[in-house]
PDB file of C-alpha atoms and ligand atoms in Angstrom:
ATOM      1  CA  MET A  19      15.377  19.204  -0.507  1.00 84.00           C
ATOM      2  CA  ALA A  20      12.788  21.607  -1.805  1.00 95.00           C
ATOM      3  CA  LEU A  21       9.930  23.716  -0.540  1.00 98.00           C
ATOM      4  CA  ARG A  22       6.576  22.857  -2.126  1.00 98.00           C
ATOM      5  CA  LYS A  23       3.599  25.141  -2.587  1.00 98.00           C
ATOM      6  CA  ILE A  24       0.649  24.485  -0.257  1.00 98.00           C
ATOM      7  CA  LEU A  25      -2.806  24.387  -1.893  1.00 98.00           C
ATOM      8  CA  GLU A  26      -5.509  26.499  -0.250  1.00 98.00           C
ATOM      9  CA  PHE A  27      -9.249  25.963   0.291  1.00 97.00           C
ATOM     10  CA  PRO A  28     -11.420  25.951  -1.827  1.00 96.00           C
ATOM     11  CA  ASP A  29      -8.935  24.512  -4.373  1.00 98.00           C
ATOM     12  CA  SER A  30     -10.640  21.412  -5.826  1.00 98.00           C
ATOM     13  CA  ARG A  31      -7.325  19.475  -5.880  1.00 98.00           C
ATOM     14  CA  LEU A  32      -7.630  19.261  -2.068  1.00 98.00           C
ATOM     15  CA  ARG A  33     -10.659  16.997  -2.728  1.00 98.00           C
ATOM     16  CA  THR A  34      -8.580  14.270  -4.420  1.00 99.00           C
ATOM     17  CA  VAL A  35      -8.523  10.884  -2.677  1.00 99.00           C
ATOM     18  CA  ALA A  36      -4.843   9.868  -2.375  1.00 99.00           C
ATOM     19  CA  LYS A  37      -3.543   6.474  -3.550  1.00 98.00           C
ATOM     20  CA  ASP A  38      -1.608   3.968  -1.446  1.00 99.00           C
ATOM     21  CA  VAL A  39       2.182   4.029  -1.745  1.00 99.00           C
ATOM     22  CA  GLU A  40       3.276   0.752  -3.401  1.00 98.00           C
ATOM     23  CA  THR A  41       6.944   0.803  -2.307  1.00 98.00           C
ATOM     24  CA  VAL A  42       8.813   3.147   0.010  1.00 98.00           C
ATOM     25  CA  ASN A  43      11.719   4.059  -2.295  1.00 98.00           C
ATOM     26  CA  ASP A  44      14.050   7.066  -2.633  1.00 98.00           C
ATOM     27  CA  SER A  45      11.448   9.169  -4.433  1.00 98.00           C
ATOM     28  CA  ILE A  46       9.041   8.655  -1.512  1.00 98.00           C
ATOM     29  CA  ARG A  47      11.855   9.546   0.926  1.00 98.00           C
ATOM     30  CA  THR A  48      12.537  12.753  -1.039  1.00 98.00           C
ATOM     31  CA  LEU A  49       8.819  13.553  -0.855  1.00 98.00           C
ATOM     32  CA  VAL A  50       8.887  12.994   2.944  1.00 98.00           C
ATOM     33  CA  ASP A  51      11.942  15.272   3.325  1.00 98.00           C
ATOM     34  CA  ASP A  52      10.340  18.004   1.193  1.00 98.00           C
ATOM     35  CA  MET A  53       7.160  17.724   3.252  1.00 98.00           C
ATOM     36  CA  PHE A  54       9.045  18.207   6.542  1.00 98.00           C
ATOM     37  CA  GLU A  55      10.862  21.227   5.079  1.00 98.00           C
ATOM     38  CA  THR A  56       7.584  22.713   3.793  1.00 98.00           C
ATOM     39  CA  MET A  57       5.775  22.039   7.099  1.00 98.00           C
ATOM     40  CA  TYR A  58       8.521  23.620   9.243  1.00 98.00           C
ATOM     41  CA  GLU A  59       8.758  26.648   6.966  1.00 98.00           C
ATOM     42  CA  ALA A  60       4.990  27.173   7.235  1.00 98.00           C
ATOM     43  CA  GLN A  61       5.149  26.577  11.019  1.00 98.00           C
ATOM     44  CA  GLY A  62       2.626  23.740  10.951  1.00 98.00           C
ATOM     45  CA  ILE A  63       2.547  20.631  13.132  1.00 98.00           C
ATOM     46  CA  GLY A  64       1.470  18.310  10.318  1.00 98.00           C
ATOM     47  CA  LEU A  65       1.268  18.078   6.536  1.00 99.00           C
ATOM     48  CA  ALA A  66      -0.421  15.621   4.172  1.00 99.00           C
ATOM     49  CA  ALA A  67       0.933  15.067   0.623  1.00 99.00           C
ATOM     50  CA  THR A  68      -2.493  16.108  -0.729  1.00 99.00           C
ATOM     51  CA  GLN A  69      -1.766  19.664   0.475  1.00 99.00           C
ATOM     52  CA  ILE A  70       1.225  19.919  -1.886  1.00 98.00           C
ATOM     53  CA  ASP A  71      -0.735  18.381  -4.797  1.00 98.00           C
ATOM     54  CA  VAL A  72       0.855  14.922  -4.507  1.00 98.00           C
ATOM     55  CA  HIS A  73      -1.936  12.371  -4.270  1.00 98.00           C
ATOM     56  CA  LEU A  74      -0.175   9.593  -2.370  1.00 99.00           C
ATOM     57  CA  ARG A  75      -0.940   8.446   1.194  1.00 99.00           C
ATOM     58  CA  VAL A  76       1.996  10.169   2.907  1.00 99.00           C
ATOM     59  CA  VAL A  77       1.863  12.348   6.052  1.00 99.00           C
ATOM     60  CA  VAL A  78       4.448  14.047   8.268  1.00 98.00           C
ATOM     61  CA  ILE A  79       3.740  15.251  11.807  1.00 98.00           C
ATOM     62  CA  ASP A  80       5.886  17.065  14.363  1.00 98.00           C
ATOM     63  CA  LEU A  81       4.069  18.473  17.381  1.00 98.00           C
ATOM     64  CA  GLN A  82       7.399  20.043  18.412  1.00 95.00           C
ATOM     65  CA  ASP A  83       6.993  19.379  22.119  1.00 95.00           C
ATOM     66  CA  ASP A  84       9.123  17.480  24.648  1.00 92.00           C
ATOM     67  CA  GLU A  85       7.122  14.242  24.436  1.00 91.00           C
ATOM     68  CA  ASN A  86       6.765  13.608  20.714  1.00 91.00           C
ATOM     69  CA  GLN A  87       9.246  12.785  17.945  1.00 95.00           C
ATOM     70  CA  PRO A  88       8.750  13.697  14.261  1.00 98.00           C
ATOM     71  CA  LEU A  89       6.431  11.102  12.737  1.00 98.00           C
ATOM     72  CA  VAL A  90       6.187   9.753   9.181  1.00 98.00           C
ATOM     73  CA  MET A  91       2.966   7.942   8.280  1.00 98.00           C
ATOM     74  CA  ILE A  92       2.787   6.111   4.963  1.00 99.00           C
ATOM     75  CA  ASN A  93      -0.533   4.383   4.128  1.00 99.00           C
ATOM     76  CA  PRO A  94      -1.865   5.218   7.631  1.00 99.00           C
ATOM     77  CA  LYS A  95      -4.898   3.417   9.060  1.00 98.00           C
ATOM     78  CA  PHE A  96      -6.451   4.188  12.407  1.00 98.00           C
ATOM     79  CA  LYS A  97      -9.091   2.739  14.710  1.00 98.00           C
ATOM     80  CA  THR A  98     -10.998   4.689  17.326  1.00 97.00           C
ATOM     81  CA  LEU A  99     -10.330   3.384  20.872  1.00 97.00           C
ATOM     82  CA  THR A 100     -12.930   5.363  22.813  1.00 93.00           C
ATOM     83  CA  GLN A 101     -16.337   6.961  22.543  1.00 92.00           C
ATOM     84  CA  GLU A 102     -14.872   9.958  24.339  1.00 94.00           C
ATOM     85  CA  ILE A 103     -14.838  13.075  22.194  1.00 95.00           C
ATOM     86  CA  ASP A 104     -12.178  15.758  22.187  1.00 92.00           C
ATOM     87  CA  GLU A 105     -13.148  19.318  21.322  1.00 96.00           C
ATOM     88  CA  MET A 106     -10.062  21.029  20.035  1.00 97.00           C
ATOM     89  CA  GLN A 107      -9.496  24.222  18.150  1.00 98.00           C
ATOM     90  CA  GLU A 108      -7.999  23.265  14.798  1.00 98.00           C
ATOM     91  CA  GLY A 109      -6.183  25.193  12.137  1.00 98.00           C
ATOM     92  CA  CYS A 110      -4.940  24.104   8.724  1.00 98.00           C
ATOM     93  CA  LEU A 111      -2.136  25.323   6.476  1.00 98.00           C
ATOM     94  CA  SER A 112      -4.626  24.992   3.595  1.00 98.00           C
ATOM     95  CA  VAL A 113      -7.160  27.243   5.379  1.00 98.00           C
ATOM     96  CA  PRO A 114      -4.865  30.053   6.569  1.00 97.00           C
ATOM     97  CA  GLY A 115      -5.955  32.257   9.467  1.00 95.00           C
ATOM     98  CA  VAL A 116      -9.027  30.168  10.358  1.00 97.00           C
ATOM     99  CA  TYR A 117      -9.305  28.382  13.729  1.00 98.00           C
ATOM    100  CA  GLU A 118     -12.458  26.515  14.725  1.00 98.00           C
ATOM    101  CA  VAL A 119     -13.385  23.868  17.289  1.00 98.00           C
ATOM    102  CA  VAL A 120     -13.839  20.349  15.869  1.00 97.00           C
ATOM    103  CA  LYS A 121     -15.081  17.235  17.722  1.00 96.00           C
ATOM    104  CA  ARG A 122     -13.148  13.992  17.214  1.00 97.00           C
ATOM    105  CA  PRO A 123     -12.518  10.747  19.113  1.00 97.00           C
ATOM    106  CA  ASP A 124      -9.842  11.341  21.777  1.00 96.00           C
ATOM    107  CA  ARG A 125      -7.939   8.037  21.540  1.00 98.00           C
ATOM    108  CA  ILE A 126      -6.912   6.085  18.446  1.00 98.00           C
ATOM    109  CA  ARG A 127      -4.652   3.226  17.425  1.00 98.00           C
ATOM    110  CA  LEU A 128      -2.546   3.909  14.327  1.00 98.00           C
ATOM    111  CA  LYS A 129      -0.914   1.479  11.920  1.00 98.00           C
ATOM    112  CA  ALA A 130       1.386   2.887   9.230  1.00 99.00           C
ATOM    113  CA  PHE A 131       4.737   2.491   7.472  1.00 99.00           C
ATOM    114  CA  ASN A 132       7.740   4.651   8.353  1.00 98.00           C
ATOM    115  CA  ARG A 133      10.389   6.317   6.125  1.00 98.00           C
ATOM    116  CA  ASP A 134      12.250   2.974   5.911  1.00 98.00           C
ATOM    117  CA  GLY A 135       9.137   1.126   4.774  1.00 98.00           C
ATOM    118  CA  GLU A 136       8.755  -0.715   8.102  1.00 98.00           C
ATOM    119  CA  VAL A 137       5.293  -1.183   9.544  1.00 98.00           C
ATOM    120  CA  TYR A 138       4.605   0.199  13.037  1.00 98.00           C
ATOM    121  CA  GLU A 139       1.658   0.603  15.352  1.00 98.00           C
ATOM    122  CA  MET A 140       1.066   3.141  18.116  1.00 98.00           C
ATOM    123  CA  GLU A 141      -1.647   4.581  20.282  1.00 98.00           C
ATOM    124  CA  ALA A 142      -2.275   8.306  20.399  1.00 97.00           C
ATOM    125  CA  GLU A 143      -4.443  10.684  22.379  1.00 96.00           C
ATOM    126  CA  GLY A 144      -5.020  14.400  22.737  1.00 96.00           C
ATOM    127  CA  LEU A 145      -3.435  16.720  20.162  1.00 97.00           C
ATOM    128  CA  LEU A 146      -1.528  13.886  18.453  1.00 98.00           C
ATOM    129  CA  ALA A 147      -4.729  11.868  17.965  1.00 98.00           C
ATOM    130  CA  VAL A 148      -6.472  14.972  16.597  1.00 98.00           C
ATOM    131  CA  CYS A 149      -3.593  15.748  14.250  1.00 98.00           C
ATOM    132  CA  ILE A 150      -3.433  12.160  12.887  1.00 98.00           C
ATOM    133  CA  GLN A 151      -7.182  12.255  12.151  1.00 98.00           C
ATOM    134  CA  HIS A 152      -6.884  15.726  10.560  1.00 98.00           C
ATOM    135  CA  GLU A 153      -4.103  14.432   8.254  1.00 98.00           C
ATOM    136  CA  CYS A 154      -5.946  11.200   7.367  1.00 98.00           C
ATOM    137  CA  ASP A 155      -8.937  13.368   6.411  1.00 98.00           C
ATOM    138  CA  HIS A 156      -6.690  15.253   3.931  1.00 99.00           C
ATOM    139  CA  LEU A 157      -5.715  11.943   2.275  1.00 99.00           C
ATOM    140  CA  ASN A 158      -9.421  11.283   1.769  1.00 98.00           C
ATOM    141  CA  GLY A 159     -10.030  14.730   0.251  1.00 98.00           C
ATOM    142  CA  LYS A 160     -11.585  16.064   3.427  1.00 98.00           C
ATOM    143  CA  LEU A 161     -10.822  19.315   5.311  1.00 98.00           C
ATOM    144  CA  PHE A 162     -11.520  20.303   8.917  1.00 98.00           C
ATOM    145  CA  VAL A 163     -14.037  22.884   7.690  1.00 98.00           C
ATOM    146  CA  ASP A 164     -16.160  19.964   6.428  1.00 98.00           C
ATOM    147  CA  HIS A 165     -16.839  19.151  10.106  1.00 97.00           C
ATOM    148  CA  LEU A 166     -18.447  22.603  10.575  1.00 97.00           C
ATOM    149  CA  SER A 167     -21.891  23.866   9.561  1.00 97.00           C
ATOM    150  CA  THR A 168     -22.570  24.925   5.960  1.00 97.00           C
ATOM    151  CA  LEU A 169     -23.020  28.491   7.190  1.00 97.00           C
ATOM    152  CA  LYS A 170     -19.635  28.579   8.921  1.00 97.00           C
ATOM    153  CA  ARG A 171     -17.958  26.998   5.898  1.00 96.00           C
ATOM    154  CA  SER A 172     -19.425  29.550   3.498  1.00 97.00           C
ATOM    155  CA  ARG A 173     -18.319  32.384   5.814  1.00 97.00           C
ATOM    156  CA  ILE A 174     -14.806  30.942   5.811  1.00 97.00           C
ATOM    157  CA  ARG A 175     -14.877  30.747   2.001  1.00 97.00           C
ATOM    158  CA  SER A 176     -15.836  34.453   1.805  1.00 97.00           C
ATOM    159  CA  LYS A 177     -13.196  35.435   4.347  1.00 96.00           C
ATOM    160  CA  LEU A 178     -10.435  33.666   2.398  1.00 96.00           C
ATOM    161  CA  ALA A 179     -11.637  35.125  -0.916  1.00 96.00           C
ATOM    162  CA  LYS A 180     -11.550  38.606   0.636  1.00 95.00           C
ATOM    163  CA  GLN A 181      -8.045  37.942   2.037  1.00 92.00           C
ATOM    164  CA  LYS A 182      -6.927  36.935  -1.474  1.00 91.00           C
ATOM    165  CA  ARG A 183      -8.357  40.129  -3.005  1.00 94.00           C
ATOM    166  CA  THR A 184      -6.593  42.306  -0.416  1.00 93.00           C
ATOM    167  CA  GLU A 185      -3.306  40.458  -1.019  1.00 90.00           C
ATOM    168  CA  ALA A 186      -3.656  41.074  -4.746  1.00 87.00           C
ATOM    169  CA  THR A 187      -4.152  44.824  -4.387  1.00 86.00           C
ATOM    170  CA  SER A 188      -1.597  45.547  -1.653  1.00 76.00           C
TER     171      SER A 188
HETATM  172  O1  LIG B 209      -0.452  23.254  11.943  1.00 74.61           O
HETATM  173  C1  LIG B 209      -1.522  22.663  12.169  1.00 74.61           C
HETATM  174  N1  LIG B 209      -2.084  22.775  13.404  1.00 74.61           N
HETATM  175  C2  LIG B 209      -3.147  22.017  13.837  1.00 74.61           C
HETATM  176  C3  LIG B 209      -3.782  22.410  15.014  1.00 74.61           C
HETATM  177  C4  LIG B 209      -4.851  21.677  15.499  1.00 74.61           C
HETATM  178  C5  LIG B 209      -5.284  20.555  14.821  1.00 74.61           C
HETATM  179  C6  LIG B 209      -4.669  20.170  13.644  1.00 74.61           C
HETATM  180  C7  LIG B 209      -3.603  20.889  13.153  1.00 74.61           C
HETATM  181  S1  LIG B 209      -2.818  20.369  11.696  1.00 74.61           S
HETATM  182  C8  LIG B 209      -2.182  21.885  11.110  1.00 74.61           C
HETATM  183  C9  LIG B 209      -1.283  21.664   9.905  1.00 74.61           C
HETATM  184  C10 LIG B 209      -2.107  21.133   8.750  1.00 74.61           C
HETATM  185  O2  LIG B 209      -2.820  21.798   8.064  1.00 74.61           O
HETATM  186  N2  LIG B 209      -2.052  19.848   8.539  1.00 74.61           N
HETATM  187  O3  LIG B 209      -2.797  19.294   7.570  1.00 74.61           O
HETATM  188 NI1  LIG B 210      -4.543  20.564   7.398  1.00 74.61          NI
END
């Protein structure tokens, strides 16, 4: 297993639309294992392959609570089950130190393949539903900051650029 480097906003590689996985083979399983290791090390609850510059439709999620198991989603597709909107504060390993409220549908139905290449379906709500949608956005080259106003997004860009400059000189 290996740790992979996480790309950070506004890196243009985060805008790549990921391709479907054709077959779930050992190289995909190694990718999944590396993604879990990278996610746990960074203390995130989800990671999309896009974030480590691999442009395949692969996601790992682990909310790390009593109710939810670690989840592998390969070629995920979801449908919204309700008009009800969740407002949840989101963060992203690719936008470090930034937390903003995003509105998303509260209940979804997911269809995806697991680490063994078997198809599964499940319903999700609350934080899990939010996280699945956040990760699917990554696979489509989209970030949670794209759901915010242009003004907020440009402030976030400045804040991260300033953080980078301070890191470089300290
Ligand atoms: O660690 C993460 N926390 C989080 C909190 C609220 C909504 C979504 C997330 S996902 C994020 C990890 C990440 O960047 N996944 O792409
Ligand atoms: Ni993210």
